[in-house]
Short mmCIF file of C-alpha atoms and ligand atoms in Angstrom, two decimals:
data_model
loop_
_atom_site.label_atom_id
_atom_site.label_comp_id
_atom_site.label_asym_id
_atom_site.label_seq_id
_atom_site.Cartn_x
_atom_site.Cartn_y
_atom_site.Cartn_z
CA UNK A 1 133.77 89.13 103.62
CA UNK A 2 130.56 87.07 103.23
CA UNK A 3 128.45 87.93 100.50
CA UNK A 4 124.53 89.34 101.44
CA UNK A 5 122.07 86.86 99.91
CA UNK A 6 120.65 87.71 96.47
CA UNK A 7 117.03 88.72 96.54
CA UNK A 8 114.89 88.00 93.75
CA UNK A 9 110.50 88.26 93.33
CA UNK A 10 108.10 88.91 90.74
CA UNK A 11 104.73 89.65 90.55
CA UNK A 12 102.09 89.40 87.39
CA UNK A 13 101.01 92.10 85.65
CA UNK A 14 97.12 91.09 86.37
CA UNK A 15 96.53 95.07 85.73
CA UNK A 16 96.99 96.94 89.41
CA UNK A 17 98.80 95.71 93.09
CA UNK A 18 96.30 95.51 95.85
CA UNK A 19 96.76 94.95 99.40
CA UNK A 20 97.80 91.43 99.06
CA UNK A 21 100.73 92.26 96.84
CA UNK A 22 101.79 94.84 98.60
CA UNK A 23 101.41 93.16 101.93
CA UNK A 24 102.25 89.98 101.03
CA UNK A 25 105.06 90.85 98.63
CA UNK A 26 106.29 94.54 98.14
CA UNK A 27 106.66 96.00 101.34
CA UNK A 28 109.45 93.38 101.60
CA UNK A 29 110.83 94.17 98.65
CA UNK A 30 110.97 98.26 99.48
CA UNK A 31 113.08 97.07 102.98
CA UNK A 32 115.58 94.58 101.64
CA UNK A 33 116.53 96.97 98.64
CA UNK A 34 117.76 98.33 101.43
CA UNK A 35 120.54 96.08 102.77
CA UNK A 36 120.57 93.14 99.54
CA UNK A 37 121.55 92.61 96.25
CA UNK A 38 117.82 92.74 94.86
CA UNK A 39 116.32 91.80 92.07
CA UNK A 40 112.41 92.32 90.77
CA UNK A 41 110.61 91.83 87.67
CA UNK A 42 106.92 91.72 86.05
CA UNK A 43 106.55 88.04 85.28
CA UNK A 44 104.63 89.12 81.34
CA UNK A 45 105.57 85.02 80.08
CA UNK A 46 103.94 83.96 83.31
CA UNK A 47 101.12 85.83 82.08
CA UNK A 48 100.16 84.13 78.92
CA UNK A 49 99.02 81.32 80.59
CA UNK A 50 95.47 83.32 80.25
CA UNK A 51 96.30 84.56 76.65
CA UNK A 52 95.93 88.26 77.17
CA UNK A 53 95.41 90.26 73.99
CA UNK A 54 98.59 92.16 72.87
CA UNK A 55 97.47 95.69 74.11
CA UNK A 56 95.78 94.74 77.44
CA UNK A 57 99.12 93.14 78.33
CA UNK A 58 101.67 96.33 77.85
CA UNK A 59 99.19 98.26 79.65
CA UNK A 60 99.14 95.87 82.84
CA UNK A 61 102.90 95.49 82.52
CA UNK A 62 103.65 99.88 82.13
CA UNK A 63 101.04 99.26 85.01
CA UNK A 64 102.84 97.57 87.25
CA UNK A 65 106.01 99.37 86.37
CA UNK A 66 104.33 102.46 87.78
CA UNK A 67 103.18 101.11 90.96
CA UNK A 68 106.51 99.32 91.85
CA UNK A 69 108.14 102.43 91.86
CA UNK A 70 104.71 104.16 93.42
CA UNK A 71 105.22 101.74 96.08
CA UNK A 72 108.78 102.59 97.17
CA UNK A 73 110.96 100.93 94.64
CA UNK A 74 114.40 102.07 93.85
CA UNK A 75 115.59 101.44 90.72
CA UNK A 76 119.00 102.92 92.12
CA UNK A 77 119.02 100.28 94.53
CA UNK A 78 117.03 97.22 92.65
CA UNK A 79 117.50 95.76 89.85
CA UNK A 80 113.76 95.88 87.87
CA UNK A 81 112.94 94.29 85.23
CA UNK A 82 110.40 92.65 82.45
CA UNK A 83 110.44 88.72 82.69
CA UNK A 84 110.41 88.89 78.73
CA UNK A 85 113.56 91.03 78.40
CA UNK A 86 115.48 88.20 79.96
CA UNK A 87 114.46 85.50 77.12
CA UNK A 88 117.68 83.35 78.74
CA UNK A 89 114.72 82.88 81.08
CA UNK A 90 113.36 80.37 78.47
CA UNK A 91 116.65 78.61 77.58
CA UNK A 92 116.51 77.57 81.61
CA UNK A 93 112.92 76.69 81.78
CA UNK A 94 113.69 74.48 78.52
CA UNK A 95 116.42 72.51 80.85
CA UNK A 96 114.20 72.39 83.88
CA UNK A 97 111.46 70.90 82.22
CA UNK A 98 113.65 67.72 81.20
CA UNK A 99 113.69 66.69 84.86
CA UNK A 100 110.79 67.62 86.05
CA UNK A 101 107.75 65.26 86.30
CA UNK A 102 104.05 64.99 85.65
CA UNK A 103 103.32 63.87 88.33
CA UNK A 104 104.50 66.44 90.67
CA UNK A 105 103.36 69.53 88.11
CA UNK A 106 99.53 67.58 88.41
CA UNK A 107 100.02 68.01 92.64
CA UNK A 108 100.40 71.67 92.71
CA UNK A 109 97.77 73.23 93.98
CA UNK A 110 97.39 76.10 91.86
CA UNK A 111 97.52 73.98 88.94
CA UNK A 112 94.57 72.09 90.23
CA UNK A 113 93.00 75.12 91.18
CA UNK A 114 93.12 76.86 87.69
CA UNK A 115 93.01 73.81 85.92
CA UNK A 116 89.18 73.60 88.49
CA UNK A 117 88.14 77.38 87.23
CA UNK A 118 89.22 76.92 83.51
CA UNK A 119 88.71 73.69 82.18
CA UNK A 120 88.62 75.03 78.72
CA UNK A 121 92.12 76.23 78.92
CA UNK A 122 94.34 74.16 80.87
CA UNK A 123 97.77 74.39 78.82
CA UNK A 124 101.44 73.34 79.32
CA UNK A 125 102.29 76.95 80.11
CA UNK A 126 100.11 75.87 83.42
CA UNK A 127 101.42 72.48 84.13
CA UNK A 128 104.90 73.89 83.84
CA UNK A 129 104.39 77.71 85.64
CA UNK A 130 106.53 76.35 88.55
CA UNK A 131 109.39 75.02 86.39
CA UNK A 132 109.48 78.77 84.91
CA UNK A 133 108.65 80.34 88.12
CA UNK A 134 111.90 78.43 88.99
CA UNK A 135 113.84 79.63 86.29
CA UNK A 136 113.33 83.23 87.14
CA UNK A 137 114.82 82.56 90.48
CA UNK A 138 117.70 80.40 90.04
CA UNK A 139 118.88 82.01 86.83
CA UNK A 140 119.35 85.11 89.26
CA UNK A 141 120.96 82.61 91.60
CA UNK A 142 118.50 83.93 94.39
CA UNK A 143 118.95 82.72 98.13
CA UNK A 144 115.39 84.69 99.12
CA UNK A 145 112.62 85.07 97.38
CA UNK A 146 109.77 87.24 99.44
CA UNK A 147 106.44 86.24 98.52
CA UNK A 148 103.22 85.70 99.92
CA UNK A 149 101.67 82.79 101.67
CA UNK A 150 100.45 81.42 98.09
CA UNK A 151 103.68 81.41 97.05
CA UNK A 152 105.05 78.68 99.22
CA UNK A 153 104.47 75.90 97.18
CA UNK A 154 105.83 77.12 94.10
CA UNK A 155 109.28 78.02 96.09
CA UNK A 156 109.49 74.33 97.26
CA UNK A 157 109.32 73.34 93.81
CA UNK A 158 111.96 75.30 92.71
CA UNK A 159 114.11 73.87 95.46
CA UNK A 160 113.45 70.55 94.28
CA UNK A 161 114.57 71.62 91.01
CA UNK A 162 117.75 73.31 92.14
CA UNK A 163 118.41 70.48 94.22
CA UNK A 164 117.59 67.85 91.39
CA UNK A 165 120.35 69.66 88.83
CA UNK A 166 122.47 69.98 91.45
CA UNK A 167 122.74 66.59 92.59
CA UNK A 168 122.32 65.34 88.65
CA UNK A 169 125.53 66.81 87.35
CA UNK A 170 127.52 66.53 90.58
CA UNK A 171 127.57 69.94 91.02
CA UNK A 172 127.22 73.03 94.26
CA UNK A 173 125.79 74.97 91.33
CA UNK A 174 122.54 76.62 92.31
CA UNK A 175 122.10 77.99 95.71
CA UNK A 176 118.69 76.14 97.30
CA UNK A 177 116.38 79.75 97.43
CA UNK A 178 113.84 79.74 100.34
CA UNK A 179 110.59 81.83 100.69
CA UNK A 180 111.39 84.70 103.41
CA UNK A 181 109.69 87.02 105.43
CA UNK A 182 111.87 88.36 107.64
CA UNK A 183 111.77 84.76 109.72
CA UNK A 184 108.06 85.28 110.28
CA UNK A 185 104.64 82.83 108.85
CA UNK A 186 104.50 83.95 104.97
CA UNK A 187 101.82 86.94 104.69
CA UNK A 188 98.01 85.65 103.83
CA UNK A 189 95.79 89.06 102.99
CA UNK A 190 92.19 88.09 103.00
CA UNK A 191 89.60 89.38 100.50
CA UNK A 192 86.49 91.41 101.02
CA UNK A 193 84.24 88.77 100.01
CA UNK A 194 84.21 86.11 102.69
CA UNK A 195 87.01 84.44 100.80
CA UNK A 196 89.97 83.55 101.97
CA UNK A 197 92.66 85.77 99.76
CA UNK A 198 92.65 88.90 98.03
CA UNK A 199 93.08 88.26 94.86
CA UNK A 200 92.12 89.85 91.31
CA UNK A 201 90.75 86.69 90.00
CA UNK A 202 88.29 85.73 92.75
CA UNK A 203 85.90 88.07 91.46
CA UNK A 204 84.35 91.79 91.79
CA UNK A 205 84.38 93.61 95.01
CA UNK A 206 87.04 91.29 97.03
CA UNK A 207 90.47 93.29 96.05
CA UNK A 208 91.51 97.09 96.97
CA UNK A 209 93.84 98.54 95.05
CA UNK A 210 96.73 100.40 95.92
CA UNK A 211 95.54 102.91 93.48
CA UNK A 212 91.80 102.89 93.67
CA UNK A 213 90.13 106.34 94.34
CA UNK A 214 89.12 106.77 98.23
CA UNK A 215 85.12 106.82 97.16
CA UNK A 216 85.36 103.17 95.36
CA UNK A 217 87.38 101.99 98.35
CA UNK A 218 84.86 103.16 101.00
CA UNK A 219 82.08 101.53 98.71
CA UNK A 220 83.72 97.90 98.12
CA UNK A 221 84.59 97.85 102.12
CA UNK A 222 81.05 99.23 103.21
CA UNK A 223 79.64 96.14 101.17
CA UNK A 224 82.51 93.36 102.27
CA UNK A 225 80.43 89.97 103.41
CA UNK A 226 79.86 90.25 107.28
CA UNK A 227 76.86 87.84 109.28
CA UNK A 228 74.07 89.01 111.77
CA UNK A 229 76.66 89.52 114.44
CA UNK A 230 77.85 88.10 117.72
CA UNK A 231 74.91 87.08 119.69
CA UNK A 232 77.42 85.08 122.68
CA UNK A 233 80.48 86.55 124.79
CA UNK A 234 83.47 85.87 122.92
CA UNK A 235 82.73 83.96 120.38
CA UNK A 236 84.97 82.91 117.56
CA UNK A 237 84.62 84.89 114.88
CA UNK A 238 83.29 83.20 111.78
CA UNK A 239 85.57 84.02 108.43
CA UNK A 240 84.39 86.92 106.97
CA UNK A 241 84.64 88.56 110.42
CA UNK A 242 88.00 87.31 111.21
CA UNK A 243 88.69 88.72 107.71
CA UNK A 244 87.79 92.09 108.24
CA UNK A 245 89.81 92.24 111.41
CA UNK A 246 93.09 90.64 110.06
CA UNK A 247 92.65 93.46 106.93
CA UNK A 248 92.19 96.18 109.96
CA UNK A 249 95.56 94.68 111.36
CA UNK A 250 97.81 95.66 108.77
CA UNK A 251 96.09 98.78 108.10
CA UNK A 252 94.99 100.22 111.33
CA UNK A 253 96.30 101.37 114.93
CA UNK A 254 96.36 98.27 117.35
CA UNK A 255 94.01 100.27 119.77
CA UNK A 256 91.47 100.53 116.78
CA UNK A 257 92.19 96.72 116.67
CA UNK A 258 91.79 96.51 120.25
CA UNK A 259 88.40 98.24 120.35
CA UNK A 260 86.27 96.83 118.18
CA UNK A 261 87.78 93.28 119.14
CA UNK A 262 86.42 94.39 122.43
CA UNK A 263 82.73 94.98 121.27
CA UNK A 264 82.52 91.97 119.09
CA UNK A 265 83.51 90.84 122.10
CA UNK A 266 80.75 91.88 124.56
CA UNK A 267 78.16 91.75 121.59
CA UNK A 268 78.22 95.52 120.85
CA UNK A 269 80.26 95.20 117.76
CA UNK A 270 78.07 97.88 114.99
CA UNK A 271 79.68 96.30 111.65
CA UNK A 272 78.59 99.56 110.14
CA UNK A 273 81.37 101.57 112.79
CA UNK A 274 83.75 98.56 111.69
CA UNK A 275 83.27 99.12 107.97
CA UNK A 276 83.72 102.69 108.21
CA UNK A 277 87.05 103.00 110.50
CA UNK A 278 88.34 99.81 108.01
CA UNK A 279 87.81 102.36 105.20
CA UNK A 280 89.21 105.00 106.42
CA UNK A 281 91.87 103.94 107.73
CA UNK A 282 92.71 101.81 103.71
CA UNK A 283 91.98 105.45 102.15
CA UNK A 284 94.70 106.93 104.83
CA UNK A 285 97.00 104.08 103.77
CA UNK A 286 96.35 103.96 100.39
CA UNK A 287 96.69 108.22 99.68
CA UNK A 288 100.23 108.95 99.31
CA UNK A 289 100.09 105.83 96.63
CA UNK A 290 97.35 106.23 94.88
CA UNK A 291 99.06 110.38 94.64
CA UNK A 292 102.68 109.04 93.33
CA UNK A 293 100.48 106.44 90.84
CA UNK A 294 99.02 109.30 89.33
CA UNK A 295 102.19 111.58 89.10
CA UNK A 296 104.10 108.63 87.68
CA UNK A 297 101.67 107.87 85.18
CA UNK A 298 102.50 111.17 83.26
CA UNK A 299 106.46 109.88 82.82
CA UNK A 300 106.67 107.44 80.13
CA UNK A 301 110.62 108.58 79.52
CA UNK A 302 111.38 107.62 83.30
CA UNK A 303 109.51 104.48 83.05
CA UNK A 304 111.44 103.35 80.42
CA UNK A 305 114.42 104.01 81.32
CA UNK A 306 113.98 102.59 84.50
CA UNK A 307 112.87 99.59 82.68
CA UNK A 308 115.71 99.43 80.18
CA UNK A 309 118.63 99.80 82.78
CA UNK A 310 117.07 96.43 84.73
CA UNK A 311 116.99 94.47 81.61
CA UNK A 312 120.54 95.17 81.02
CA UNK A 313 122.33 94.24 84.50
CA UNK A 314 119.76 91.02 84.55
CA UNK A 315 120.40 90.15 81.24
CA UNK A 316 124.06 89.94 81.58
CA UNK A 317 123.62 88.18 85.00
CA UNK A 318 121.47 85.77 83.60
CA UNK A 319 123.19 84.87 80.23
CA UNK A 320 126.22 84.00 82.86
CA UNK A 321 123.98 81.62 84.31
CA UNK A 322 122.98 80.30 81.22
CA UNK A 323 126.71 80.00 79.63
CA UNK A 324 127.87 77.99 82.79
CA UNK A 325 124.50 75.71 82.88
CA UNK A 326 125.08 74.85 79.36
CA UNK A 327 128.79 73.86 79.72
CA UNK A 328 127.83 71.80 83.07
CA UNK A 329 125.14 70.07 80.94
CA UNK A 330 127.72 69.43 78.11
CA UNK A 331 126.90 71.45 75.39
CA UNK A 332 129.08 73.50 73.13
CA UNK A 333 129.85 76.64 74.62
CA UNK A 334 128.47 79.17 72.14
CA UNK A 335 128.27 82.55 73.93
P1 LIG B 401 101.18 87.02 91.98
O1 LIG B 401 101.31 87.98 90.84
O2 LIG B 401 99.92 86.24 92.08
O3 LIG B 401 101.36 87.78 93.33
C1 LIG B 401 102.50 88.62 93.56
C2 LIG B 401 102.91 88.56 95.00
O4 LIG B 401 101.84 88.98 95.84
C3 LIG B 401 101.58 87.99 96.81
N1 LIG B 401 100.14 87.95 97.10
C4 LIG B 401 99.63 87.90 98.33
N2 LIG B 401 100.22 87.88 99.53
C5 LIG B 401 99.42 87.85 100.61
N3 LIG B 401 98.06 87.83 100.54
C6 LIG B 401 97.43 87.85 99.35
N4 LIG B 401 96.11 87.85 99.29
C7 LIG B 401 98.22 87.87 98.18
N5 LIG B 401 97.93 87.89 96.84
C8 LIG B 401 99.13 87.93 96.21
C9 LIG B 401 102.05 86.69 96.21
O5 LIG B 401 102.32 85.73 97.19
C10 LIG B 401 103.29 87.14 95.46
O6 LIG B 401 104.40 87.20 96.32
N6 LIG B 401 103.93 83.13 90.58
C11 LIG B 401 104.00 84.48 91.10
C12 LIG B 401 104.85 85.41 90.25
C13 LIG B 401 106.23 84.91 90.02
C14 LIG B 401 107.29 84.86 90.98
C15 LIG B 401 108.40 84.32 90.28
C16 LIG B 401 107.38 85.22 92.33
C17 LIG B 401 106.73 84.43 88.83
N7 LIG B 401 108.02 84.08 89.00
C18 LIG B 401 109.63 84.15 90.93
C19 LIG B 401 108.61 85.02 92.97
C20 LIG B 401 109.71 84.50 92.28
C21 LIG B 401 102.60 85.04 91.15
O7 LIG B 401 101.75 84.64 90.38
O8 LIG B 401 102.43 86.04 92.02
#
């Protein structure tokens, strides 16, 4: 019998999921738990590329935890797990690095974007976030990786990488992972703010949280950027507008969709009727989340033992990878 690709995805633990996670990433993960081998973790080394202080970062990571498993993880049926309890991880990332170059790590660009927004802090932990990013896959020996739009760049990398070893030490070692969604474009949630993504770094007001209370919700989307509205037939619909719509998409009825397409459409469009029907229809979405959040938040015994059982079955997976990486590179075998 053929064996079911190996699943594997992480997400930072920037503090809570909002729609572009869970759009983008973890309502993929919730279906292919399903019918895969799956693996997914809280990426806590990716996260000290901003130097979090020790506290704020359990917090965001116990976060996260919560709202995996909010969201419709099943630790029964996925393996999840804390980046930093598979330190095997690093051993990987310390091999990668030999062969990868500066000159592709300076292309990528989320490098060049954070390296744009924080020029007081642009450290090798940046350069090299793809060649780690690539360790967390391949040490899992992942075929699909489900991940937002963003994301794509980073998962060519890490086929290069694979690739690269591969073809350096004559070996069918590493499968070559691809981004997936389901054979469909890779998901692109836009923000509330005119801006392109949602995101927790591009600043107050554009995110919603899967666990935000239904009052700040309805405030953040009653204020999202709109213009002075449509004043010709059809139109195109400048950004912000087009934003607001594709965020109704994924969160509304298609005849909602359908209406108020229609009246931006023949001019009528209210943004105020928009705003509010958007809003709603988030707080309907986000409820039964933002409900199991809370609950979950009280079990700090289930949380870690959800926690503890992923570290072990990656760990062991992963220290196998490790083992047979270092004897194809030629080192002693010392496990
Ligand atoms: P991160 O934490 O920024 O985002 C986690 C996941 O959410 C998706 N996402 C979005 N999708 C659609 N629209 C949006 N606005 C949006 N915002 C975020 C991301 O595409 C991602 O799938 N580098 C990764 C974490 C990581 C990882 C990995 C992922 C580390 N190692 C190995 C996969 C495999 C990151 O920073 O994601």
């Amino acid at each position: 019998m053929e064996k079911k690709p190996i699943v594997l995805s992480g997400i930072r633990p920037t503090g809570n999921l909002h729609l572009g996670n869970y759009f983008g990433a973890v309502k993929n993960f919730v279906k292919m738990q399903e019918t895969n081998e799956c693996y997914f973790f809280i990426a806590d080394y990716h996260m000290l590329t901003t130097h979090p202080n020790p506290q704020d970062l359990q917090s965001n990571v116990r976060q996260v935890v919560i709202e995996y498993l909010a969201a419709g993880l099943d630790p029964e049926k996925a393996t999840l797990y804390l980046q930093s309890d598979i330190p095997e991880t690093a051993e990987l990332y310390l091999f990668l690095n030999m062969n990868a170059y500066l000159g592709e790590l300076e292309r990528v660009t989320t490098f060049k974007e954070k390296a744009r927004k924080q020029p007081e802090n642009v450290n090798a932990g940046l350069l090299t976030y793809p060649t780690l990013m690539a360790s967390d896959i391949i040490i899992q020996r992942a075929h699909l990786v489900p991940v937002g739009k963003d994301q794509e760049q980073h998962l060519e990398m890490t086929r290069t990488f694979a690739r690269r070893f591969n073809r350096m030490y004559k070996v069918d070692y590493f499968p070559i992972p691809k981004a997936y969604n389901f054979d469909q474009e890779l998901v692109k949630i836009p923000g509330l703010d005119g801006s392109g993504k949602m995101g927790k770094s591009e600043g107050e007001g554009n995110a919603v949280f899967l666990g935000e209370d239904p009052k700040s919700i309805r405030k953040k989307v009653m204020r999202a950027v709109t213009d002075s509205g449509p004043t010709e037939m059809n139109q195109e619909k400048p950004e912000p507008i087009q934003n607001l719509f594709n965020l109704m998409k994924v969160v509304s009825a298609s005849d909602t969709v359908d209406h108020f397409d229609e009246a931006y459409n023949n001019c009528t469009i209210r943004y105020g009727d928009l705003k509010k029907q958007l809003a709603g229809d988030i707080i309907n979405f986000t409820a039964p989340f933002y409900e199991k959040i809370n609950e979950l938040s009280k079990d700090d015994a289930y949380i870690k033992k959800v926690i503890d059982m992923g570290a072990e079955k990656a760990r062991a997976n992963a220290q196998k990878t490790v083992r047979e990486v270092r004897e194809i590179i030629g080192f002693r075998k010392i496990y």
